[in-house]
Coordinates of C-alpha atoms in Angstrom, one line a residue:
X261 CA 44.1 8.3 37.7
X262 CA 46.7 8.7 35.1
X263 CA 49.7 10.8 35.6
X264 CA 51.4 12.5 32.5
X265 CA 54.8 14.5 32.0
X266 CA 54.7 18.1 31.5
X267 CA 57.4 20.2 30.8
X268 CA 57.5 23.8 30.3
X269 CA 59.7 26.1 28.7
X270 CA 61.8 28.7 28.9
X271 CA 62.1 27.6 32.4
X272 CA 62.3 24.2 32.5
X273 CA 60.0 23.3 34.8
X274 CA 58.5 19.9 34.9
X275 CA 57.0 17.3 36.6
X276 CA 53.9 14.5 36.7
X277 CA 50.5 16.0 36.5
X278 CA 47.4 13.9 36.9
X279 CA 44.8 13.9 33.7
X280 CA 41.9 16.3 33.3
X281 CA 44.5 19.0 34.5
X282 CA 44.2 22.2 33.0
X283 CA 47.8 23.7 31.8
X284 CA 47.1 26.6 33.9
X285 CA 46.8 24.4 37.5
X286 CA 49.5 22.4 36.1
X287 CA 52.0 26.0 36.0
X288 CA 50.7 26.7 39.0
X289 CA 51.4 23.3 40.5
X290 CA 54.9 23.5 39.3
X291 CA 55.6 27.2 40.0
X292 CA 55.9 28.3 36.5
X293 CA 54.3 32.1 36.0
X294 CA 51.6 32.1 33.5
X295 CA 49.8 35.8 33.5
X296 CA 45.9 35.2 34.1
X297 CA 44.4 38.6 35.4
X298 CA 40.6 36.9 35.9
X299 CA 42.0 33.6 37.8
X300 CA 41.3 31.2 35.1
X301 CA 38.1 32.3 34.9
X302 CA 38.0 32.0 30.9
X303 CA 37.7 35.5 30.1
X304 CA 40.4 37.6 30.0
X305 CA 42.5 35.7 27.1
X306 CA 46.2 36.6 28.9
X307 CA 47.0 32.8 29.6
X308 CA 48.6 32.3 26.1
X309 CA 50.9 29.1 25.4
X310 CA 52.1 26.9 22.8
X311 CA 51.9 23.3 23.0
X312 CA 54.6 22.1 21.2
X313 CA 55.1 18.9 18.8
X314 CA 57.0 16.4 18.1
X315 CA 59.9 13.6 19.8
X316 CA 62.0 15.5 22.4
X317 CA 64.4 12.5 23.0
X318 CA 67.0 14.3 26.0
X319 CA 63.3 14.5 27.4
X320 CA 62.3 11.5 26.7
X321 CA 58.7 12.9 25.6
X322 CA 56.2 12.5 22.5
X323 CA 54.6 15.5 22.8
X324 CA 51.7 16.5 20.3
X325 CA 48.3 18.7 19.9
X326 CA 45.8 15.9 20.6
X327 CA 47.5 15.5 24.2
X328 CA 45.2 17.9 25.6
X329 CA 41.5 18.7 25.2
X330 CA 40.7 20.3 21.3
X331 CA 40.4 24.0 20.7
X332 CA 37.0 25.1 21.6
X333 CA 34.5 27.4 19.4
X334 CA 34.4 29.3 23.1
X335 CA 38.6 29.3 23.4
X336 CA 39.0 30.5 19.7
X337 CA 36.9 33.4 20.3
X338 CA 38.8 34.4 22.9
X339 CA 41.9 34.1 21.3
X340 CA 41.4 35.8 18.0
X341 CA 41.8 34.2 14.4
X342 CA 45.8 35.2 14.7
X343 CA 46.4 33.7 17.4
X344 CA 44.6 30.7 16.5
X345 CA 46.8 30.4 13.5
X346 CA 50.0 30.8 15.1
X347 CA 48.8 27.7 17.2
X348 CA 48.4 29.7 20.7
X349 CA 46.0 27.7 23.1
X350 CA 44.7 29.6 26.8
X351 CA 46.2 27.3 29.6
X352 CA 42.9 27.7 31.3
X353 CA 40.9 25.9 28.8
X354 CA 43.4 22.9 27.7
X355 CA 43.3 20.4 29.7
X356 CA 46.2 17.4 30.0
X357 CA 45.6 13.8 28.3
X358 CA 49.3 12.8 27.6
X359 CA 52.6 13.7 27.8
X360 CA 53.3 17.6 26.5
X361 CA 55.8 20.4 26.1
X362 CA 54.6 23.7 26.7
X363 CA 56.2 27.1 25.7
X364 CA 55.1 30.1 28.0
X365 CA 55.5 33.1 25.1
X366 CA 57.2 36.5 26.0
X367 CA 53.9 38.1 26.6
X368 CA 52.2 35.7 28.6
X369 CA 55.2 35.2 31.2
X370 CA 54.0 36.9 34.8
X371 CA 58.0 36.6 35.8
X372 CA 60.6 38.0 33.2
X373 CA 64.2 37.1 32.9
X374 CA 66.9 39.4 33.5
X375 CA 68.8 39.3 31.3
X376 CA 72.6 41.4 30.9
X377 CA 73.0 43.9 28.5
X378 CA 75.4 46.2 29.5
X379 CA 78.8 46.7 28.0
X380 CA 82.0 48.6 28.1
X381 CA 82.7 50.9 25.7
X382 CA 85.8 51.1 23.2
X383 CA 87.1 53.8 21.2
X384 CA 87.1 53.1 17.5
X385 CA 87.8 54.4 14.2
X386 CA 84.2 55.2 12.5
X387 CA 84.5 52.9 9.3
X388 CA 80.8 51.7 8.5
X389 CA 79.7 49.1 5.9
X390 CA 76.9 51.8 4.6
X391 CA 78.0 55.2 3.3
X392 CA 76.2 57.5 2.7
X393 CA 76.8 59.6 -0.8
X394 CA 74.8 62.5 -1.5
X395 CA 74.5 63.4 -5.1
X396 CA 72.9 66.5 -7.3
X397 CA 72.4 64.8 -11.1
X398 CA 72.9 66.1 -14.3
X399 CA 69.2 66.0 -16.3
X400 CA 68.6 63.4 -18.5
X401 CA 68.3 65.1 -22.2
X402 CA 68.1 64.3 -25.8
X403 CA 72.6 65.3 -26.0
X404 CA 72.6 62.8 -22.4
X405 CA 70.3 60.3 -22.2
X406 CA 72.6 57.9 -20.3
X407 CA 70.4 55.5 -18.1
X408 CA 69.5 56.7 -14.9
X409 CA 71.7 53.4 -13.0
X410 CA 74.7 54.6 -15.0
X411 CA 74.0 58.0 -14.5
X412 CA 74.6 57.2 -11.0
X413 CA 77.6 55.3 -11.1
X414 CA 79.0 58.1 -13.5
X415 CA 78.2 60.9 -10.8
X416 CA 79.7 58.7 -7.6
X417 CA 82.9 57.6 -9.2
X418 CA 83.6 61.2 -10.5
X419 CA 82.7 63.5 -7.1
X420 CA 83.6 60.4 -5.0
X421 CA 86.2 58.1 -6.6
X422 CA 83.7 55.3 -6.2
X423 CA 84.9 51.9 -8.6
X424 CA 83.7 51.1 -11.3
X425 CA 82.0 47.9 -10.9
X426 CA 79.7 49.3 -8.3
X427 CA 76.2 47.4 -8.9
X428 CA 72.7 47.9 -7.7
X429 CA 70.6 46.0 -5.7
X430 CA 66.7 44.6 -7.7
X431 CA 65.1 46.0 -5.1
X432 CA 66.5 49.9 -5.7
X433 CA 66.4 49.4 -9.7
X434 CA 62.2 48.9 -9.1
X435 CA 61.4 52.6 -7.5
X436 CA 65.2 54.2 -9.0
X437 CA 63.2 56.7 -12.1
X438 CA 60.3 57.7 -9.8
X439 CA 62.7 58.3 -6.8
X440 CA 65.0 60.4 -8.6
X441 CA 62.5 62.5 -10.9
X442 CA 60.3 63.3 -7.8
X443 CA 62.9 64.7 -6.0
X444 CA 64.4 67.0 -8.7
X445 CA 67.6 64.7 -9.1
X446 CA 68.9 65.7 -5.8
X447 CA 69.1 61.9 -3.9
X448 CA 71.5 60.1 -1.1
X449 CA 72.9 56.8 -2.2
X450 CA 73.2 54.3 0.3
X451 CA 76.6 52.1 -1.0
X452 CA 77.1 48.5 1.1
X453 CA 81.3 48.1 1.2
X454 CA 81.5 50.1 -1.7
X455 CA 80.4 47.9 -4.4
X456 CA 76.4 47.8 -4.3
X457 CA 73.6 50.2 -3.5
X458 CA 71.3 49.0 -1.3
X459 CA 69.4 52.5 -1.1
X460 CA 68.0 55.5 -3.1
X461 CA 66.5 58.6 -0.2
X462 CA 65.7 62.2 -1.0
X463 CA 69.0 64.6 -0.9
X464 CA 68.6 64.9 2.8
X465 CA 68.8 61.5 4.1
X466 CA 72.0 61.1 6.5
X467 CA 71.3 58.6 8.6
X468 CA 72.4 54.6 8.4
X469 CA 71.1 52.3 10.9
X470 CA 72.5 48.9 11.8
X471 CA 72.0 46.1 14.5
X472 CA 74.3 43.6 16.1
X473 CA 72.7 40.5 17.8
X474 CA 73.9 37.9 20.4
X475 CA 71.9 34.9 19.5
X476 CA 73.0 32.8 22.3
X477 CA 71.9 29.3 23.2
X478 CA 69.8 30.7 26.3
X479 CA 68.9 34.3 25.4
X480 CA 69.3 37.0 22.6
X481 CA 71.1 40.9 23.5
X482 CA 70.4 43.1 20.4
X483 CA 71.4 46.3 20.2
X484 CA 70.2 49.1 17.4
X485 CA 73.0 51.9 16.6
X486 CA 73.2 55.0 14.3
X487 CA 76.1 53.2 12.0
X488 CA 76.6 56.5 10.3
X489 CA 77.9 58.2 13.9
X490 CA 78.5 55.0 15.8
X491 CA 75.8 56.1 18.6
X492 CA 74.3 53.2 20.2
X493 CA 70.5 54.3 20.1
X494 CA 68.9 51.3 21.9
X495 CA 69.1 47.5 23.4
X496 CA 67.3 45.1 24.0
X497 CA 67.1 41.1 24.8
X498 CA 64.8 37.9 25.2
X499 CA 64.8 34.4 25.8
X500 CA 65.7 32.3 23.1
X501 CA 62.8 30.5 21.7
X502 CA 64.5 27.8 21.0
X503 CA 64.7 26.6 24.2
X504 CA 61.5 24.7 23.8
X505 CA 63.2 22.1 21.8
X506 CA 66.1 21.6 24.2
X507 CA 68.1 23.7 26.8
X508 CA 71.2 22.7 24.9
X509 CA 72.5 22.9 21.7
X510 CA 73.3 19.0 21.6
X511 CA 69.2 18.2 22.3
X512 CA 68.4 20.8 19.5
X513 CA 70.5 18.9 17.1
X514 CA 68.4 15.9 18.4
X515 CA 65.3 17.2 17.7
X516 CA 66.1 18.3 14.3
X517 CA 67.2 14.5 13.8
X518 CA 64.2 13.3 15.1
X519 CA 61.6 15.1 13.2
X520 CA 61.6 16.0 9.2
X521 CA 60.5 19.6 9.8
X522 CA 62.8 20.0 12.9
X523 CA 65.3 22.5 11.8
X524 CA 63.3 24.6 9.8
X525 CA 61.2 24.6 12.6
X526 CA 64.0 26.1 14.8
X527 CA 65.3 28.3 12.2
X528 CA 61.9 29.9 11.9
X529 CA 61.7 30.9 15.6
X530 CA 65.3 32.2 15.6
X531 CA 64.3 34.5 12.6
X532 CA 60.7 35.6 14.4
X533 CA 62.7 36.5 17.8
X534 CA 65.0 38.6 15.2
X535 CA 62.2 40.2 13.5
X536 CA 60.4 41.0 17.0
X537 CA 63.9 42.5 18.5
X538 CA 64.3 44.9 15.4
X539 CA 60.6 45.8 15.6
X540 CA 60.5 46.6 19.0
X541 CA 64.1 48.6 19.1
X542 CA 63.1 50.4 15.8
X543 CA 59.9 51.5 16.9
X544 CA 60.9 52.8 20.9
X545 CA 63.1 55.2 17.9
X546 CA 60.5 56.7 16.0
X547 CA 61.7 54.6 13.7
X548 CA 60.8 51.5 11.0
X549 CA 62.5 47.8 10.4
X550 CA 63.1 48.8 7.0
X551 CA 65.3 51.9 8.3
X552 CA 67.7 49.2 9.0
X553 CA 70.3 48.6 6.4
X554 CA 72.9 45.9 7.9
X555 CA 72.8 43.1 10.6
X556 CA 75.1 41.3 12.5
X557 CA 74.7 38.1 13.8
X558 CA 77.4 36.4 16.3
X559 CA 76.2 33.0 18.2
X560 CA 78.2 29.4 19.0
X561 CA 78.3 27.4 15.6
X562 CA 75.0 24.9 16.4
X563 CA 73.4 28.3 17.0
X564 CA 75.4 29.7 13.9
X565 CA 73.7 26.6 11.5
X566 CA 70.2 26.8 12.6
X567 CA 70.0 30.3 12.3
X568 CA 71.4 30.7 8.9
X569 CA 69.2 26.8 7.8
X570 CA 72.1 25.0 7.4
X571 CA 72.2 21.4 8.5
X572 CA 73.4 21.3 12.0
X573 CA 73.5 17.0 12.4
X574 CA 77.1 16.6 11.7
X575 CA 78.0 19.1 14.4
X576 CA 76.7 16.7 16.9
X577 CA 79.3 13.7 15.6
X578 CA 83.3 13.5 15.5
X579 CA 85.2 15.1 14.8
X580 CA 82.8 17.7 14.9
X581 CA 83.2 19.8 11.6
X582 CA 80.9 23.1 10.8
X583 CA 79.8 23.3 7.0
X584 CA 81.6 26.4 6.9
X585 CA 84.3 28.5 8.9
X586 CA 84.8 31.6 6.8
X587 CA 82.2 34.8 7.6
X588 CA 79.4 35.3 5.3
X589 CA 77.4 38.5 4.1
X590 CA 73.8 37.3 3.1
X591 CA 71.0 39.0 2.5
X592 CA 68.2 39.7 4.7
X593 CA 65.7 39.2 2.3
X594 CA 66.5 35.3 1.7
X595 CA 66.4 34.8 5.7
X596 CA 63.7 36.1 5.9
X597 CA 64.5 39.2 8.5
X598 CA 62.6 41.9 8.1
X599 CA 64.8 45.1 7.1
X600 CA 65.6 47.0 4.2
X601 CA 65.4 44.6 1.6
X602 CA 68.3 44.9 -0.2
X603 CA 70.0 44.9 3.5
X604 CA 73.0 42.7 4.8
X605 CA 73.5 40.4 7.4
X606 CA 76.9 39.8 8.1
X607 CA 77.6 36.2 10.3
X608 CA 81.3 36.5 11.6
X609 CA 83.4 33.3 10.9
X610 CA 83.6 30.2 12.9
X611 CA 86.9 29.3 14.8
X612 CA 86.5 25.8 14.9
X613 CA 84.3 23.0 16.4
X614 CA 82.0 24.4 19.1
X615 CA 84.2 28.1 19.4
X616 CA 82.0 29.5 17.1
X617 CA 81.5 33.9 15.9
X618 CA 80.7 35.0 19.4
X619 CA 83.7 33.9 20.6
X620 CA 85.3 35.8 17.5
X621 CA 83.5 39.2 19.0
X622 CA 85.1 38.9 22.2
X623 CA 88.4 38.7 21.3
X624 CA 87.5 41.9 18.6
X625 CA 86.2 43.5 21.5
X626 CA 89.1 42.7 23.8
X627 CA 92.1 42.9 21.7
X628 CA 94.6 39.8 23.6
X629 CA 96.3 39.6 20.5
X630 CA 97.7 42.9 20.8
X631 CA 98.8 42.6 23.9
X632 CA 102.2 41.5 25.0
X633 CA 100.7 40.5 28.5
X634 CA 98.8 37.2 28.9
X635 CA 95.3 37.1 28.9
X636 CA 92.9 34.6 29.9
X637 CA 89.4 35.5 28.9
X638 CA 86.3 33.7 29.7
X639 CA 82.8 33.3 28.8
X640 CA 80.4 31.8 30.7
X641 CA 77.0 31.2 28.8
X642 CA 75.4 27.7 28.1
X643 CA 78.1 27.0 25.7
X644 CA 80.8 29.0 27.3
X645 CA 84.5 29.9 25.5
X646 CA 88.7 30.5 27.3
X647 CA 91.1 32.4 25.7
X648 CA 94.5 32.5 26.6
X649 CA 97.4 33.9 25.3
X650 CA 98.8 37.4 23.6
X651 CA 100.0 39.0 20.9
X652 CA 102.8 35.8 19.8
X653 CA 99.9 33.1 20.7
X654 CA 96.3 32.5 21.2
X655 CA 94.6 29.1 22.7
X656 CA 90.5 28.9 22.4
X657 CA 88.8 25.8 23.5
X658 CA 84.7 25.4 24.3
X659 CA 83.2 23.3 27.3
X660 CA 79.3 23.0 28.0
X661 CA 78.9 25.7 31.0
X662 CA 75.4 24.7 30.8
X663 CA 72.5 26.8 31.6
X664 CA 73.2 26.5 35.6
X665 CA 75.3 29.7 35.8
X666 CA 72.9 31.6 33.2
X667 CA 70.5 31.7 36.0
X668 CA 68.0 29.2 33.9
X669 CA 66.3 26.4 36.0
X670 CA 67.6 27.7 39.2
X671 CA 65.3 28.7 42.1
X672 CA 67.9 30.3 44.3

């Protein structure tokens, strides 16, 4: 009988599985944990999994759909109309006719990663992106019928000292007249770097919420603070879904070579784990996504590219130059994350080559270059970063760590 090449991810598991397999025997077979409370039975639906498409070359596999058995009328039932569309299969029903790459989602994993999210804490000086300004406003009348956006402007620059080319978000203008009538012209404005505002509340709004992420090559730390005190409110973390298409950033810039759709393909799943981290922290809060008013984002630049869509293939060649170095403020709305509309998402700058904006937050978080001693800093993740030097000098260089000391692929 035929033998085929299954691999599955996150964990990397793999091996030659005869045909007429069933996914789930085949997990089982190669010690990968697939949740399946009635035993492959077909009934309880908790064996979930994605099979994946299209040319994994560092894999060397072709891996599509029609590799295993079709979607039955039986399995779709099971599985709901949603998760049918988001191409979920049950690894009890599919059963193996060719080669395939199979993604084990969050919720279907009977083993979860640990993954570290604990940090040291600094003292700071409380300067966020959003202010908050609250604001009492003048009626609108025949003697001052200024428009209600200027009227704004007017009040923040006068009891404030706000500039003058302060502008507002679309999003804001749409709701401004009904938002400001209803509550007798008593509001908070929410101002982004003093120059836009990104929110209109009632008078006695006072909180600003904000979120940094760690989209690293291997797994995601996010964490969900009260930017208007600093608090850190929650965290949380998950394996990056990305690893499906390659455990390393170089086979992920492969795959988006190899197939037309690739990198929006890997873009899209960076975005969704964003979207669930922000729902998931939000909601543990009592609170909503669109609560959230600014993001930020720190990865390794191949990470750094696919996450914000930009073409990552000449990353992958000599000498190795990013499409752009300097940090970037974009809005959430045209990636796609699910906040406040009119929210930010601030990407900190590239160093060069591989030393990408995490590396950046590490050496904001632990200050070498104000230090006359010599440090030597070092981060060990897939794509891991040194730092050496002080106050008069500072060396950074990259190196592929590889996912061997993350704890990936490793069975003691």
């Amino acid at each position: 009988m035929s033998e085929y090449q299954v691999v599955f991810q996150p964990s990397g598991r793999r091996g030659k599985i005869e045909e007429g397999t069933t996914l789930l025997a085949a997990a089982r077979k190669l010690g990968v944990g697939i949740e399946a409370a009635c035993g492959g039975m077909k009934v309880c639906g908790k064996c979930k999994v994605i099979v994946e498409i299209g040319k994994f070359e560092k894999l060397n596999i072709d891996s599509h759909t029609e590799h295993v058995s079709p979607l039955s009328a039986e399995e779709a039932g099971i599985l709901g109309e949603e998760a049918v569309a988001k191409g979920y299969r049950l690894a009890c029903f599919a059963v193996l006719h060719g080669d395939v790459v199979v993604t084990v989602p969050e919720e279907s994993r009977s083993g979860k990663q640990v993954i570290l999210e604990e940090g040291s804490q600094r003292n700071y000086i409380l300067n966020p992106a959003v202010k908050i300004y609250p604001l009492e406003l003048n009626l609108a009348s025949f003697e001052d019928y200024a428009d209600d956006s200027r009227r704004i402007i007017h009040a923040l620059q006068e009891k404030y000292h706000l500039p003058e080319h302060l502008v507002f978000d679309y999003t804001v203008l749409r709701n401004l007249p009904a938002m400001i009538r209803d509550n007798d012209w008593k509001i908070s404005v929410f101002v982004w770097q003093d120059k836009e505002i990104i929110k209109i509340l009632p008078e006695n709004a006072s909180h600003s919420y904000g979120i940094a992420i760690d989209i690293g090559t291997t797994t995601l730390a996010a964490y969900l603070c009260d930017i208007s005190t600093g608090e850190l409110l929650q965290k949380s973390s998950r394996m990056n879904p990305q690893i499906s298409y390659g455990e390393d950033v170089l086979a992920r810039i492969s795959y988006i070579q190899s197939n037309p759709d690739g990198l929006e393909k890997l873009h899209q799943e960076i975005i969704g784990a964003v979207n669930e981290l922000t729902a998931q922290m939000t909601a543990e809060q009592g609170l909503s996504p669109e609560d959230v008013d600014e993001i930020v984002l720190v990865y390794n630049t191949a990470m750094h590219h696919i996450a914000l869509n930009i073409e990552p293939k000449y990353l992958g060649r000599s000498p190795f130059v990013p499409a752009v170095k300097e940090s970037l403020d974009i809005k959430a709305r045209d990636l796609g994350i699910r906040i406040n509309p009119a929210g930010n998402v601030h990407s900190l700058p590239v160093e060069a080559g591989f030393v990408g904006p995490d590396n950046v937050s590490v050496l904001i978080a632990e200050e070498p270059y104000k230090d006359e001693k010599v440090h030597l800093i070092i981060d060990i993740g897939t794509n891991g970063e040194i730092d050496l030097g002080n106050q008069e000098k500072l060396l950074s260089t990259s190196c592929a760590t590889g996912p061997a000391l993350e704890g990936a692929q490793i069975k003691f």
